[in-house]
Short mmCIF file of C-alpha atoms and ligand atoms in Angstrom, two decimals:
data_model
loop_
_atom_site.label_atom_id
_atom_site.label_comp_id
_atom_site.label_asym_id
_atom_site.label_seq_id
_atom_site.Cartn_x
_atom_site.Cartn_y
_atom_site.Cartn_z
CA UNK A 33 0.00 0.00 0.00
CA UNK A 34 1.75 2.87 -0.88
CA UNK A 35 -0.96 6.14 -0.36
CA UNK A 36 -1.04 4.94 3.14
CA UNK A 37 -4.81 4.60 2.89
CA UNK A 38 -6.32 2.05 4.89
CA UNK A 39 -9.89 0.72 5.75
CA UNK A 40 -8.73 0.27 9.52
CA UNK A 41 -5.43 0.77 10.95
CA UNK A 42 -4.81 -1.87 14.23
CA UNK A 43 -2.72 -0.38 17.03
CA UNK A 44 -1.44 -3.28 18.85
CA UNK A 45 -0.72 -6.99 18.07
CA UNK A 46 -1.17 -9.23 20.37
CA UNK A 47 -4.15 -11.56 20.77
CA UNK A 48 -6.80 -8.42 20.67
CA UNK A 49 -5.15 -6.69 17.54
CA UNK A 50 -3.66 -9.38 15.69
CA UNK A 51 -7.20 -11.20 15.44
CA UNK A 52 -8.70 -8.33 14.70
CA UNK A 53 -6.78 -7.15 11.85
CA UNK A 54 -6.90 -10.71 10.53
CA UNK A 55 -10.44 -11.18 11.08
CA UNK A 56 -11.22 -7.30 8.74
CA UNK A 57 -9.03 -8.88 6.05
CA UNK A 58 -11.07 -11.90 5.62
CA UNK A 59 -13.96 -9.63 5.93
CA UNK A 60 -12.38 -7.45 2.95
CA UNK A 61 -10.51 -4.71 4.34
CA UNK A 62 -7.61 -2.50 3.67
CA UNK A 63 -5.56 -3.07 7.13
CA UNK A 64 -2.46 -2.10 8.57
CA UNK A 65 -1.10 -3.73 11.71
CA UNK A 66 1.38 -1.62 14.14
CA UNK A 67 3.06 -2.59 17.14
CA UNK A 68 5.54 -1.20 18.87
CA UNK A 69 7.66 -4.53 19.67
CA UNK A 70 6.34 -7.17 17.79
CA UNK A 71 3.90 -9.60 18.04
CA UNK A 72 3.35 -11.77 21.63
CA UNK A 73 6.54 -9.73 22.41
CA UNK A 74 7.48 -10.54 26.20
CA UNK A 75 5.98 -7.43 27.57
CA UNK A 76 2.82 -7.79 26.40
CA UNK A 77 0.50 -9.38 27.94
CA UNK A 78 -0.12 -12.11 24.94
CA UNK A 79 3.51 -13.15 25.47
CA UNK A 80 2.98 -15.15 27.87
CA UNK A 81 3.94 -19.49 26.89
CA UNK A 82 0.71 -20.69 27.58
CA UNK A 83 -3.11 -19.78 28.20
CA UNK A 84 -6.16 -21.75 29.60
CA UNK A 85 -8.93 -22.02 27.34
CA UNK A 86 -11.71 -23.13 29.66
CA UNK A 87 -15.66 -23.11 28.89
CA UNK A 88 -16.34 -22.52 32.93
CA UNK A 89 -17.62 -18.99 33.69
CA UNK A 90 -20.24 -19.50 36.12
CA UNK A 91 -23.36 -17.58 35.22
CA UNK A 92 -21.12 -15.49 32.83
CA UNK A 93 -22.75 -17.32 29.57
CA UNK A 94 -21.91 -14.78 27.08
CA UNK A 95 -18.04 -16.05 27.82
CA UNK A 96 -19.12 -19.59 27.98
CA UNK A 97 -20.21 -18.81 24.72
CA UNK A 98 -17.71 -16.85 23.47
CA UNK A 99 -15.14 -19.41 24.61
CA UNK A 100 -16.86 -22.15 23.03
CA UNK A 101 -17.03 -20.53 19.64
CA UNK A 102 -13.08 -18.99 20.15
CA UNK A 103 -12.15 -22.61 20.52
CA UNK A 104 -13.82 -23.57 17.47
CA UNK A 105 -12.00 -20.72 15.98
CA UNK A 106 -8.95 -21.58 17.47
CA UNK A 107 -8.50 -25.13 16.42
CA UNK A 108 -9.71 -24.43 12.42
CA UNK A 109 -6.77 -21.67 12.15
CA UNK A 110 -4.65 -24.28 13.87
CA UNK A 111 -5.86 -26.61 11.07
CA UNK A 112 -5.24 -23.64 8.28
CA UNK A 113 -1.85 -22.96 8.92
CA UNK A 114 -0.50 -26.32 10.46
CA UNK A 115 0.67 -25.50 13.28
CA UNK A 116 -0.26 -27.77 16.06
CA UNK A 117 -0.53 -24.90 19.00
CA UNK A 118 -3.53 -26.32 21.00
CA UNK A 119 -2.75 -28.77 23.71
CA UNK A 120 -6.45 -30.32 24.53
CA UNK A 121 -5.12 -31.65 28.01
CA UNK A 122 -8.57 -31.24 29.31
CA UNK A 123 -9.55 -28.89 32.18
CA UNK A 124 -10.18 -30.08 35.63
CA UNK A 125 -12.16 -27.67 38.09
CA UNK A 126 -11.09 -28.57 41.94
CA UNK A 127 -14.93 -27.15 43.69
CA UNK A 128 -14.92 -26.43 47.98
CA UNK A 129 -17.95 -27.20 49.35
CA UNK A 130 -18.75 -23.27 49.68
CA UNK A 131 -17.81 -22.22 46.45
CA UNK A 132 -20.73 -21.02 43.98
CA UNK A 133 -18.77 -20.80 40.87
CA UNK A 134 -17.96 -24.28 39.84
CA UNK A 135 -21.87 -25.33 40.57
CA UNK A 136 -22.72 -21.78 37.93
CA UNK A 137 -20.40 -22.98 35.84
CA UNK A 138 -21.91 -26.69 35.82
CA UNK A 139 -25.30 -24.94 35.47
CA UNK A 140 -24.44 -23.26 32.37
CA UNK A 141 -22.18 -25.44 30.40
CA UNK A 142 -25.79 -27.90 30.92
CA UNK A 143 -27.22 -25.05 28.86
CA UNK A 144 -25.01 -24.29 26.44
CA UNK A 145 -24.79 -27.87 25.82
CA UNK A 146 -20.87 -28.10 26.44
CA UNK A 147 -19.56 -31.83 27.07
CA UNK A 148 -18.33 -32.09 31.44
CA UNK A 149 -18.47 -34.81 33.59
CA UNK A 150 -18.77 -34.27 37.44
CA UNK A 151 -16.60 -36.79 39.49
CA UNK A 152 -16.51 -37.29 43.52
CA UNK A 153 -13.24 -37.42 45.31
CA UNK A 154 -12.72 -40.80 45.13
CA UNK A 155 -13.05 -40.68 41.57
CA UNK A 156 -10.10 -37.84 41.20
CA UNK A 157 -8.36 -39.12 43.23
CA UNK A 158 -8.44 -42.68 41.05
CA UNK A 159 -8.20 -40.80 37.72
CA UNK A 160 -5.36 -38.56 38.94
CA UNK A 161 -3.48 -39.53 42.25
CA UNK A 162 -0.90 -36.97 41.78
CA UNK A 163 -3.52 -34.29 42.74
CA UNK A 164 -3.42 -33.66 46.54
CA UNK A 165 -6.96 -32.61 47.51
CA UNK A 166 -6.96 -31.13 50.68
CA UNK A 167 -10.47 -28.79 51.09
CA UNK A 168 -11.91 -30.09 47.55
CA UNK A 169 -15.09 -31.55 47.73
CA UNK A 170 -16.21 -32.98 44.02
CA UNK A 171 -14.45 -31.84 40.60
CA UNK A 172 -15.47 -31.41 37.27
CA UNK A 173 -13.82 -32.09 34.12
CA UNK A 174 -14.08 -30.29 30.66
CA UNK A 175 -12.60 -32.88 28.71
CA UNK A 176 -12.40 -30.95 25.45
CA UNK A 177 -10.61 -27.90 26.49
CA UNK A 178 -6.59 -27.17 27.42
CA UNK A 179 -3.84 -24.93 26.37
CA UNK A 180 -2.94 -22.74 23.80
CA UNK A 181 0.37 -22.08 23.43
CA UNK A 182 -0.34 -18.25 23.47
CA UNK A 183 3.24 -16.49 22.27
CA UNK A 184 3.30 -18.44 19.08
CA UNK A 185 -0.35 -18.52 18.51
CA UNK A 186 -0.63 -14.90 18.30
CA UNK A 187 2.48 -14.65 15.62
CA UNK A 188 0.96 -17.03 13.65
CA UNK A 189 -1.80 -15.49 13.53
CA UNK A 190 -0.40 -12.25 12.80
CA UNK A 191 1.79 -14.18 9.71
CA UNK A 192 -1.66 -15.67 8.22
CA UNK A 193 -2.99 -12.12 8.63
CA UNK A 194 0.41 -10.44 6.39
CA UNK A 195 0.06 -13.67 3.99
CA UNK A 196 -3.93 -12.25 3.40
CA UNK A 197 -2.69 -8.80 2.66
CA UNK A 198 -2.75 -7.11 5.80
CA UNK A 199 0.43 -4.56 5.82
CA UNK A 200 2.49 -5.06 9.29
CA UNK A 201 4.23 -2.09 11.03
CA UNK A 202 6.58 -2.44 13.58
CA UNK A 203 6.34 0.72 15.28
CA UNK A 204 5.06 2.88 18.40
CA UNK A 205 1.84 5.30 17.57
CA UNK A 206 2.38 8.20 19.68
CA UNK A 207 -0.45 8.90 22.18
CA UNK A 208 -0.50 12.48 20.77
CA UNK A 209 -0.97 10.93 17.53
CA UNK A 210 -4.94 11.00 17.48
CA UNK A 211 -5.76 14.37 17.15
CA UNK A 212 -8.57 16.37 19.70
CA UNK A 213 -11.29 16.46 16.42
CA UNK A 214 -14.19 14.15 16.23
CA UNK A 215 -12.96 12.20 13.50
CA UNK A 216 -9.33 10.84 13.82
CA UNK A 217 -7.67 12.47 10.44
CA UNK A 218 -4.14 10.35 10.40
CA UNK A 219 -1.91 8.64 13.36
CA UNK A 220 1.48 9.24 13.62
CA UNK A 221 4.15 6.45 14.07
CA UNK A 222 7.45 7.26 16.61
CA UNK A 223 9.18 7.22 13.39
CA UNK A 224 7.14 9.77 11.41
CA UNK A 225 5.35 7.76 9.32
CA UNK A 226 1.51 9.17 8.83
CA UNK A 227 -0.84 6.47 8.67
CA UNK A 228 -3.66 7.55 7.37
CA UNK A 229 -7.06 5.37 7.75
CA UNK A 230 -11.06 5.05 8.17
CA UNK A 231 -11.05 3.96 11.31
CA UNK A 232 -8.51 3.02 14.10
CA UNK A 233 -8.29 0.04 16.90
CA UNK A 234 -6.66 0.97 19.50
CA UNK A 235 -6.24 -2.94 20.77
CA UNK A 236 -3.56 -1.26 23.56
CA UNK A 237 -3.66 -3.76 25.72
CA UNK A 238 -2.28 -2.78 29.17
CA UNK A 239 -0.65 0.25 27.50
CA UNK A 240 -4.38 1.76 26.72
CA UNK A 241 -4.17 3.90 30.03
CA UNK A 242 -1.60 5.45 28.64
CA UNK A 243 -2.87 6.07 25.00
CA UNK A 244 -5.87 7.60 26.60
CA UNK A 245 -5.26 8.49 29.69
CA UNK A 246 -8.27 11.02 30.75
CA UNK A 247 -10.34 7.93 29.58
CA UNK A 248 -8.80 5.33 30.45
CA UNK A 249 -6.63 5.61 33.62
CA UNK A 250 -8.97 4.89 36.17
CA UNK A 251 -10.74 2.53 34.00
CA UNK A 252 -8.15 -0.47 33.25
CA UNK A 253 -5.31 -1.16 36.12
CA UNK A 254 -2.56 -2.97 34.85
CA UNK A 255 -1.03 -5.43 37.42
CA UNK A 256 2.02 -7.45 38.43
CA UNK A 257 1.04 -11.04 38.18
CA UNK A 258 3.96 -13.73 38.22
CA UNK A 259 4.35 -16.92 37.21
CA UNK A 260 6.11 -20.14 37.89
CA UNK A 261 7.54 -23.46 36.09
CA UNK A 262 9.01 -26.46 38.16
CA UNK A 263 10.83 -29.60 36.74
CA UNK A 264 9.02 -32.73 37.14
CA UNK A 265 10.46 -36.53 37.02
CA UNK A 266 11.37 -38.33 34.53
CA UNK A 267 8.27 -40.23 32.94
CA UNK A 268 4.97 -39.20 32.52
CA UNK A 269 2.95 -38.49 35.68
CA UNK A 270 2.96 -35.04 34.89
CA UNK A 271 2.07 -34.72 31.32
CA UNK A 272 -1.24 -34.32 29.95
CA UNK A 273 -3.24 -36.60 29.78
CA UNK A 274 -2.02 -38.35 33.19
CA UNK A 275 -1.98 -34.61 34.89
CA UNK A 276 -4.94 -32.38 33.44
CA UNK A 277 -4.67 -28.21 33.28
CA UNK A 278 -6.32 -27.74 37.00
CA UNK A 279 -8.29 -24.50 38.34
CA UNK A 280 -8.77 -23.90 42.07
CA UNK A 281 -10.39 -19.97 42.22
CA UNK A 282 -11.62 -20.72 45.65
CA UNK A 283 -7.92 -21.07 46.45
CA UNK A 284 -7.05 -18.22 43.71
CA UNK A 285 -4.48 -20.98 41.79
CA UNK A 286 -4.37 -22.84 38.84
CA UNK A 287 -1.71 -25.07 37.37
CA UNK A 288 -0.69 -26.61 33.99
CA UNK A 289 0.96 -29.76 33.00
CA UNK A 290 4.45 -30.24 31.82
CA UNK A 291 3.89 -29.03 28.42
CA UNK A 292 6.60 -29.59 25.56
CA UNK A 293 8.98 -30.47 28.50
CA UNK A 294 8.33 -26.52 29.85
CA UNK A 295 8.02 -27.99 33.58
CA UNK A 296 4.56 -28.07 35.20
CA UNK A 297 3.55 -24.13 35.26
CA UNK A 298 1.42 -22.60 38.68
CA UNK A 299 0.11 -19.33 39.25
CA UNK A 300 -1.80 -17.09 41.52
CA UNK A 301 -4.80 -15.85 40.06
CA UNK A 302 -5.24 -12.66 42.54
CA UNK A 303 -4.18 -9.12 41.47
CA UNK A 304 -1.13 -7.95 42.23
CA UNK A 305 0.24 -4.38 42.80
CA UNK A 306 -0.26 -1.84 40.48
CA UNK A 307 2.79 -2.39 37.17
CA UNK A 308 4.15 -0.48 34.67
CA UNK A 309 4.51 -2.40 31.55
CA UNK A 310 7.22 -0.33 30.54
CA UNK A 311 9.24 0.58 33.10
CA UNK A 312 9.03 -1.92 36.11
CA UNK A 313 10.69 -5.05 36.61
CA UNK A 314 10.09 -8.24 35.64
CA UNK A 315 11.64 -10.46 38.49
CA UNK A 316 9.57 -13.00 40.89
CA UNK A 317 9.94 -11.71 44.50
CA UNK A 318 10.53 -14.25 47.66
CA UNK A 319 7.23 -13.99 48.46
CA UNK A 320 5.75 -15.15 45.63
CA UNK A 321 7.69 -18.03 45.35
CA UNK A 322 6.70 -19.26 48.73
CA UNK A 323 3.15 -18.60 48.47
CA UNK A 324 3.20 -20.84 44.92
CA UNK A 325 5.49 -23.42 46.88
CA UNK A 326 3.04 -24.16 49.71
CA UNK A 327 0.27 -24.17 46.45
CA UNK A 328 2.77 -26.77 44.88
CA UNK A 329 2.72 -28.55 48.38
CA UNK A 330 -0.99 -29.05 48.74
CA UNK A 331 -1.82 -29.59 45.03
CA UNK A 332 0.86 -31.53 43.76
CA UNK A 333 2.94 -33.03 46.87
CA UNK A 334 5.17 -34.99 45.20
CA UNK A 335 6.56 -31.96 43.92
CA UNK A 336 6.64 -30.32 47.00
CA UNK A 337 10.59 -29.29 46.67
CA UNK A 338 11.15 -29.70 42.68
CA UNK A 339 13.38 -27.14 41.33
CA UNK A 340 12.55 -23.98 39.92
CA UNK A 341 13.18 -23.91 36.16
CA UNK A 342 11.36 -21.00 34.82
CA UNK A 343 9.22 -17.37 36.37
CA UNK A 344 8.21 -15.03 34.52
CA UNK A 345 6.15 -11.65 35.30
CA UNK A 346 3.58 -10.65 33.60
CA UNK A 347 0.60 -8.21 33.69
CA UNK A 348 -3.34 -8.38 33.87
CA UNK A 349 -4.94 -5.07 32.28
CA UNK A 350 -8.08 -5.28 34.58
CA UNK A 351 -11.23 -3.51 34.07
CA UNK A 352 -13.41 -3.38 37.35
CA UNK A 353 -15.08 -6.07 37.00
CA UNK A 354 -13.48 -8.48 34.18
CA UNK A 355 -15.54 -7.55 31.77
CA UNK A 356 -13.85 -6.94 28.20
CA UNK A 357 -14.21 -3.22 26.44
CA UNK A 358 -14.71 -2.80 23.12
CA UNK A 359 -16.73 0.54 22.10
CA UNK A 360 -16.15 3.45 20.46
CA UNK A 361 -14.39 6.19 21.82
CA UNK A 362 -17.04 8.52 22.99
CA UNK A 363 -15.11 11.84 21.43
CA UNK A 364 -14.48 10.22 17.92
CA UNK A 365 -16.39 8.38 15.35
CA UNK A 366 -14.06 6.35 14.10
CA UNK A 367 -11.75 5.00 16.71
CA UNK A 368 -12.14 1.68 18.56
CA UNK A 369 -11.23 0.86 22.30
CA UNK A 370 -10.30 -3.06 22.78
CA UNK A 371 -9.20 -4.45 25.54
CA UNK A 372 -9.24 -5.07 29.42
CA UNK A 373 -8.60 -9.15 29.16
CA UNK A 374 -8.16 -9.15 32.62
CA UNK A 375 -6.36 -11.75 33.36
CA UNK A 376 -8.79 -14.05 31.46
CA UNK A 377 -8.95 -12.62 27.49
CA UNK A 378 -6.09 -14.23 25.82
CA UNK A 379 -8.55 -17.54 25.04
CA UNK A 380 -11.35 -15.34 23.45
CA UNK A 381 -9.31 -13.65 20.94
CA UNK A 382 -10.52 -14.98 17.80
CA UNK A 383 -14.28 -14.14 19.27
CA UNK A 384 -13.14 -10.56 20.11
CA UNK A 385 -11.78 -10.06 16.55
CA UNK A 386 -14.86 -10.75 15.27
CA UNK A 387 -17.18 -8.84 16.92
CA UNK A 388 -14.46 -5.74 16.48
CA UNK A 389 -14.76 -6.30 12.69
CA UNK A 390 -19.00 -6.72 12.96
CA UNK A 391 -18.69 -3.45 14.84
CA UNK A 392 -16.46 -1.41 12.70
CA UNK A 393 -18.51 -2.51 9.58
CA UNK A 394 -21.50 -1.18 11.87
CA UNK A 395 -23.03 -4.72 10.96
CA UNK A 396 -24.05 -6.24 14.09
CA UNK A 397 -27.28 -8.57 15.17
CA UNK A 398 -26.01 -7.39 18.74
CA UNK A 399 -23.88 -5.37 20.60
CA UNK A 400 -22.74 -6.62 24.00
CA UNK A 401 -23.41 -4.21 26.58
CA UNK A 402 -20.84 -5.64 29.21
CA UNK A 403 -18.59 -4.06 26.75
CA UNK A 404 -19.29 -0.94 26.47
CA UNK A 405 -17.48 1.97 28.09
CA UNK A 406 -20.18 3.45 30.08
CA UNK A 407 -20.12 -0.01 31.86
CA UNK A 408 -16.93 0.27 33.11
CA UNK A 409 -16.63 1.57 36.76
CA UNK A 410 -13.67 2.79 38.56
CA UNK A 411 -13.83 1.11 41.45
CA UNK A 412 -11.95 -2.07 41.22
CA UNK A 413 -14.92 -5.20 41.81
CA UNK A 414 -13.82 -8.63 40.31
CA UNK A 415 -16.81 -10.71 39.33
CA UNK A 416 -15.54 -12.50 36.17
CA UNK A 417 -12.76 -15.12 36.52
C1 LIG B 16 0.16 -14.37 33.81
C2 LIG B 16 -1.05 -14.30 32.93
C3 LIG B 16 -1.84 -15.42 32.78
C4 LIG B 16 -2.96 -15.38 31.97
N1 LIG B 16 -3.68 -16.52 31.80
C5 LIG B 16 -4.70 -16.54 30.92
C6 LIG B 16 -5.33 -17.76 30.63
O1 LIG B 16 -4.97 -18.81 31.17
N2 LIG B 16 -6.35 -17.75 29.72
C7 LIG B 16 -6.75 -16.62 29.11
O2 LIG B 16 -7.68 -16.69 28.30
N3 LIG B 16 -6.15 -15.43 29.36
C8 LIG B 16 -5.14 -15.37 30.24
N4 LIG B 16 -4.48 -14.20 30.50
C9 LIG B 16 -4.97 -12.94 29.91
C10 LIG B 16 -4.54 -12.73 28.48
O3 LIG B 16 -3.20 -13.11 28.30
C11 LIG B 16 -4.75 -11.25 28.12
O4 LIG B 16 -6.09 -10.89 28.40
C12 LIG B 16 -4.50 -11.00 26.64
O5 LIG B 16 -3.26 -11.53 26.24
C13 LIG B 16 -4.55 -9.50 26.35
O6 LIG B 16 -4.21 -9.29 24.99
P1 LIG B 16 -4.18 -7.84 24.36
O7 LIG B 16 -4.06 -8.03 22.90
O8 LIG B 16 -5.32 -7.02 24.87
O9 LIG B 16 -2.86 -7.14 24.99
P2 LIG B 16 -1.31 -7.36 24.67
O10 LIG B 16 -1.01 -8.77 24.41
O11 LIG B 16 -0.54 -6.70 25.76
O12 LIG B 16 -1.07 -6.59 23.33
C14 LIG B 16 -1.06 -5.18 23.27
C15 LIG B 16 -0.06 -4.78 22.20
O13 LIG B 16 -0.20 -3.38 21.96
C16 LIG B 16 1.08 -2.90 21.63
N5 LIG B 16 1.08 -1.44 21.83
C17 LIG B 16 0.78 -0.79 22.96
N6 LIG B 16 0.87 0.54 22.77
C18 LIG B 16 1.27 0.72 21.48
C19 LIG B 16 1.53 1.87 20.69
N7 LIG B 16 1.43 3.11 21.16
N8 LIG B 16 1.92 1.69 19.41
C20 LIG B 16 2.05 0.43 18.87
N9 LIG B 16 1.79 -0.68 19.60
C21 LIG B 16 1.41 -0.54 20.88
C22 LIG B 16 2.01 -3.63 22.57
O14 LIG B 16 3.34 -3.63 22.10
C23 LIG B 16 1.38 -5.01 22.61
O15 LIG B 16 2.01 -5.93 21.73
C24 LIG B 16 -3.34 -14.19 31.31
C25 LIG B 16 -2.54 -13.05 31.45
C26 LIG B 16 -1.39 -13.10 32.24
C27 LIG B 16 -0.55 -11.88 32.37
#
């Protein structure tokens, strides 16, 4: 493309943008992809190894949904382009006997009409004896979901995207590049390229704040959230499908199977402080470590003192409550605002990308108002997991 004219210019590739410009292109569309560092780049929050794709949202059905149809999405791309990124290690949910959200989640995969099979105790503890189950009362299984192995996913993605024509920049937009007018004339790249398009996407991720700060600042909190990989023993008691992808919310953990000899990964799924995903650190603290060791302890004892082989840190870009934004920015008519995976959005890219492109072509049976900006509060309120 050489006039720089585009249909929609993306800001941002990871699993937000990079669906998103792929899913305008098959749509039609003049695109141009930007990001500053590259796609699933390791401070993003896309850049992560791995993700949970899980059906499980307790009464949330629209992400049910959503998750059902992304991992439809998922595994046809994965077809497409053969590459072999989905691990379906099935996902096990541990439930405590005063814990709503498994039983919602039961409730609504029954409605949706997504395969699970409820086991007791003794049943887990049959099927997978290298679960410790101290406080779990029953389980449930989702044996079709797993991991997607969420770095390389999203480049792929964003190489099937270039291979359809979609032009990729790798470059920062300035935040002063969308000007104060109602109708965002051009962008303007750190390098001082103008790119001029229709519309924009600002698909941000935990940088969005910053793009649009008298927006967005109080609206999505970015925080530090770290993560931990542990060598297991020789054999296979630890690979999928002896060891499923476990969730415990009502202990705020999960935990993933030794995936192409990675080490078993386990996280803490509570906020952390407030990050910067530019500036701050990326090193696990003491702390950390010993909360996710006495998590090791309880859910996999035989692990109980395995070495450390990999941590990472990463970041969540919450909105209050979990919910995802995607609207239009109230002061223009043609920019976009995606993002706020919180923590949970990496699996529902493909899903996202489509209803961006429905949205932008203003050709929509429905738009979701959990999404909208107006819904999103200040105050910080997690309800979606
Ligand atoms: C530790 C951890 C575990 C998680 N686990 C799961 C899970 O199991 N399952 C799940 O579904 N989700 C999970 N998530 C959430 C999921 O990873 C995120 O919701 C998702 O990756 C967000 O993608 P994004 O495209 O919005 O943001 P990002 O991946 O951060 O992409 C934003 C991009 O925008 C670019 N950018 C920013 N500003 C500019 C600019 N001015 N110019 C050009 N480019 C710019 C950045 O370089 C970046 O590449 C997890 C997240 C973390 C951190």
């Amino acid at each position: 493309m050489n006039d720089n004219t585009y249909d929609v210019a993306v800001v941002g590739a990871g699993v937000f943008g990079a669906w998103t410009a792929y899913q305008l292109r098959q749509s039609g569309r003049r695109v141009i992809l930007i990001d500053a560092h590259g796609p699933g780049h390791s401070r993003s929050s896309s850049g992560g190894e791995s993700r949970i794709i899980r059906m499980g949202y307790g009464a949330d059905e629209v992400y049910t949904r959503s998750a059902s149809r992304a991992l439809q999405l998922w595994k046809e791309f994965f077809d497409e382009v053969r590459e072999p990124l989905f691990h379906p290690t099935g996902v096990l949910w541990l439930a405590h006997d005063d814990d709503p959200y498994p039983v919602r989640s039961a409730e609504t995969l029954k409605t949706v009409g997504i395969p699970f099979e409820k086991l007791t105790i003794n049943e887990v503890s049959r099927r997978y004896p290298q679960i410790g189950l101290d406080g779990v009362s029953w389980a449930m299984v989702e044996p079709e979901s797993g991991i997607l192995m969420a770095r390389r996913a999203v480049r792929a993605v964003v190489k099937e995207a270039i291979k359809n024509g979609v032009e990729y920049l790798q470059d920062a937009v300035s935040s002063t590049g969308v000007p104060s007018v109602t109708h965002a004339q051009d962008a303007r790249a750190t390098k001082g390229q103008k790119i001029s398009a229709a519309q924009y996407v600002f698909a941000c991720g935990p940088w969005l704040p910053k793009m649009f700060p008298d927006l967005l600042a109080e609206r999505i909190h970015p925080t530090r959230q770290e993560v931990f990989f542990f060598a297991t023993p020789a054999g296979q008691s630890f690979t999928a499908p002896a060891l499923p992808t476990w969730i415990d919310f009502k202990d705020e953990a999960y935990g993933l199977p030794d995936l192409e000899g990675r080490g078993i990964k386990i996280a803490i799924d509570r906020h952390g402080p407030s990050f910067d995903p530019d500036s701050d650190d990326r090193i696990v603290t003491a702390a950390g470590l010993d909360e996710v060791r006495r998590c090791l302890a309880r859910r996999l004892p035989a692990l109980k003192d395995a070495p450390v082989t990999e941590t990472r840190v990463c970041q969540y870009e919450n909105t209050a409550n979990g919910d995802f934004l995607v609207d239009i920015h109230p002061q223009f008519d043609n920019v976009w605002l995606v993002g706020g995976g919180s923590g949970h959005g990496f699996k529902h890219g493909p899903v996202v990308g489509e209803y961006v492109a429905a949205r932008v072509a203003g050709d929509i049976a429905r738009v979701e108002p959990r999404f909208s900006l107006e819904t999103k509060a200040r105050d910080q309120r997690r309800t979606v997991f």
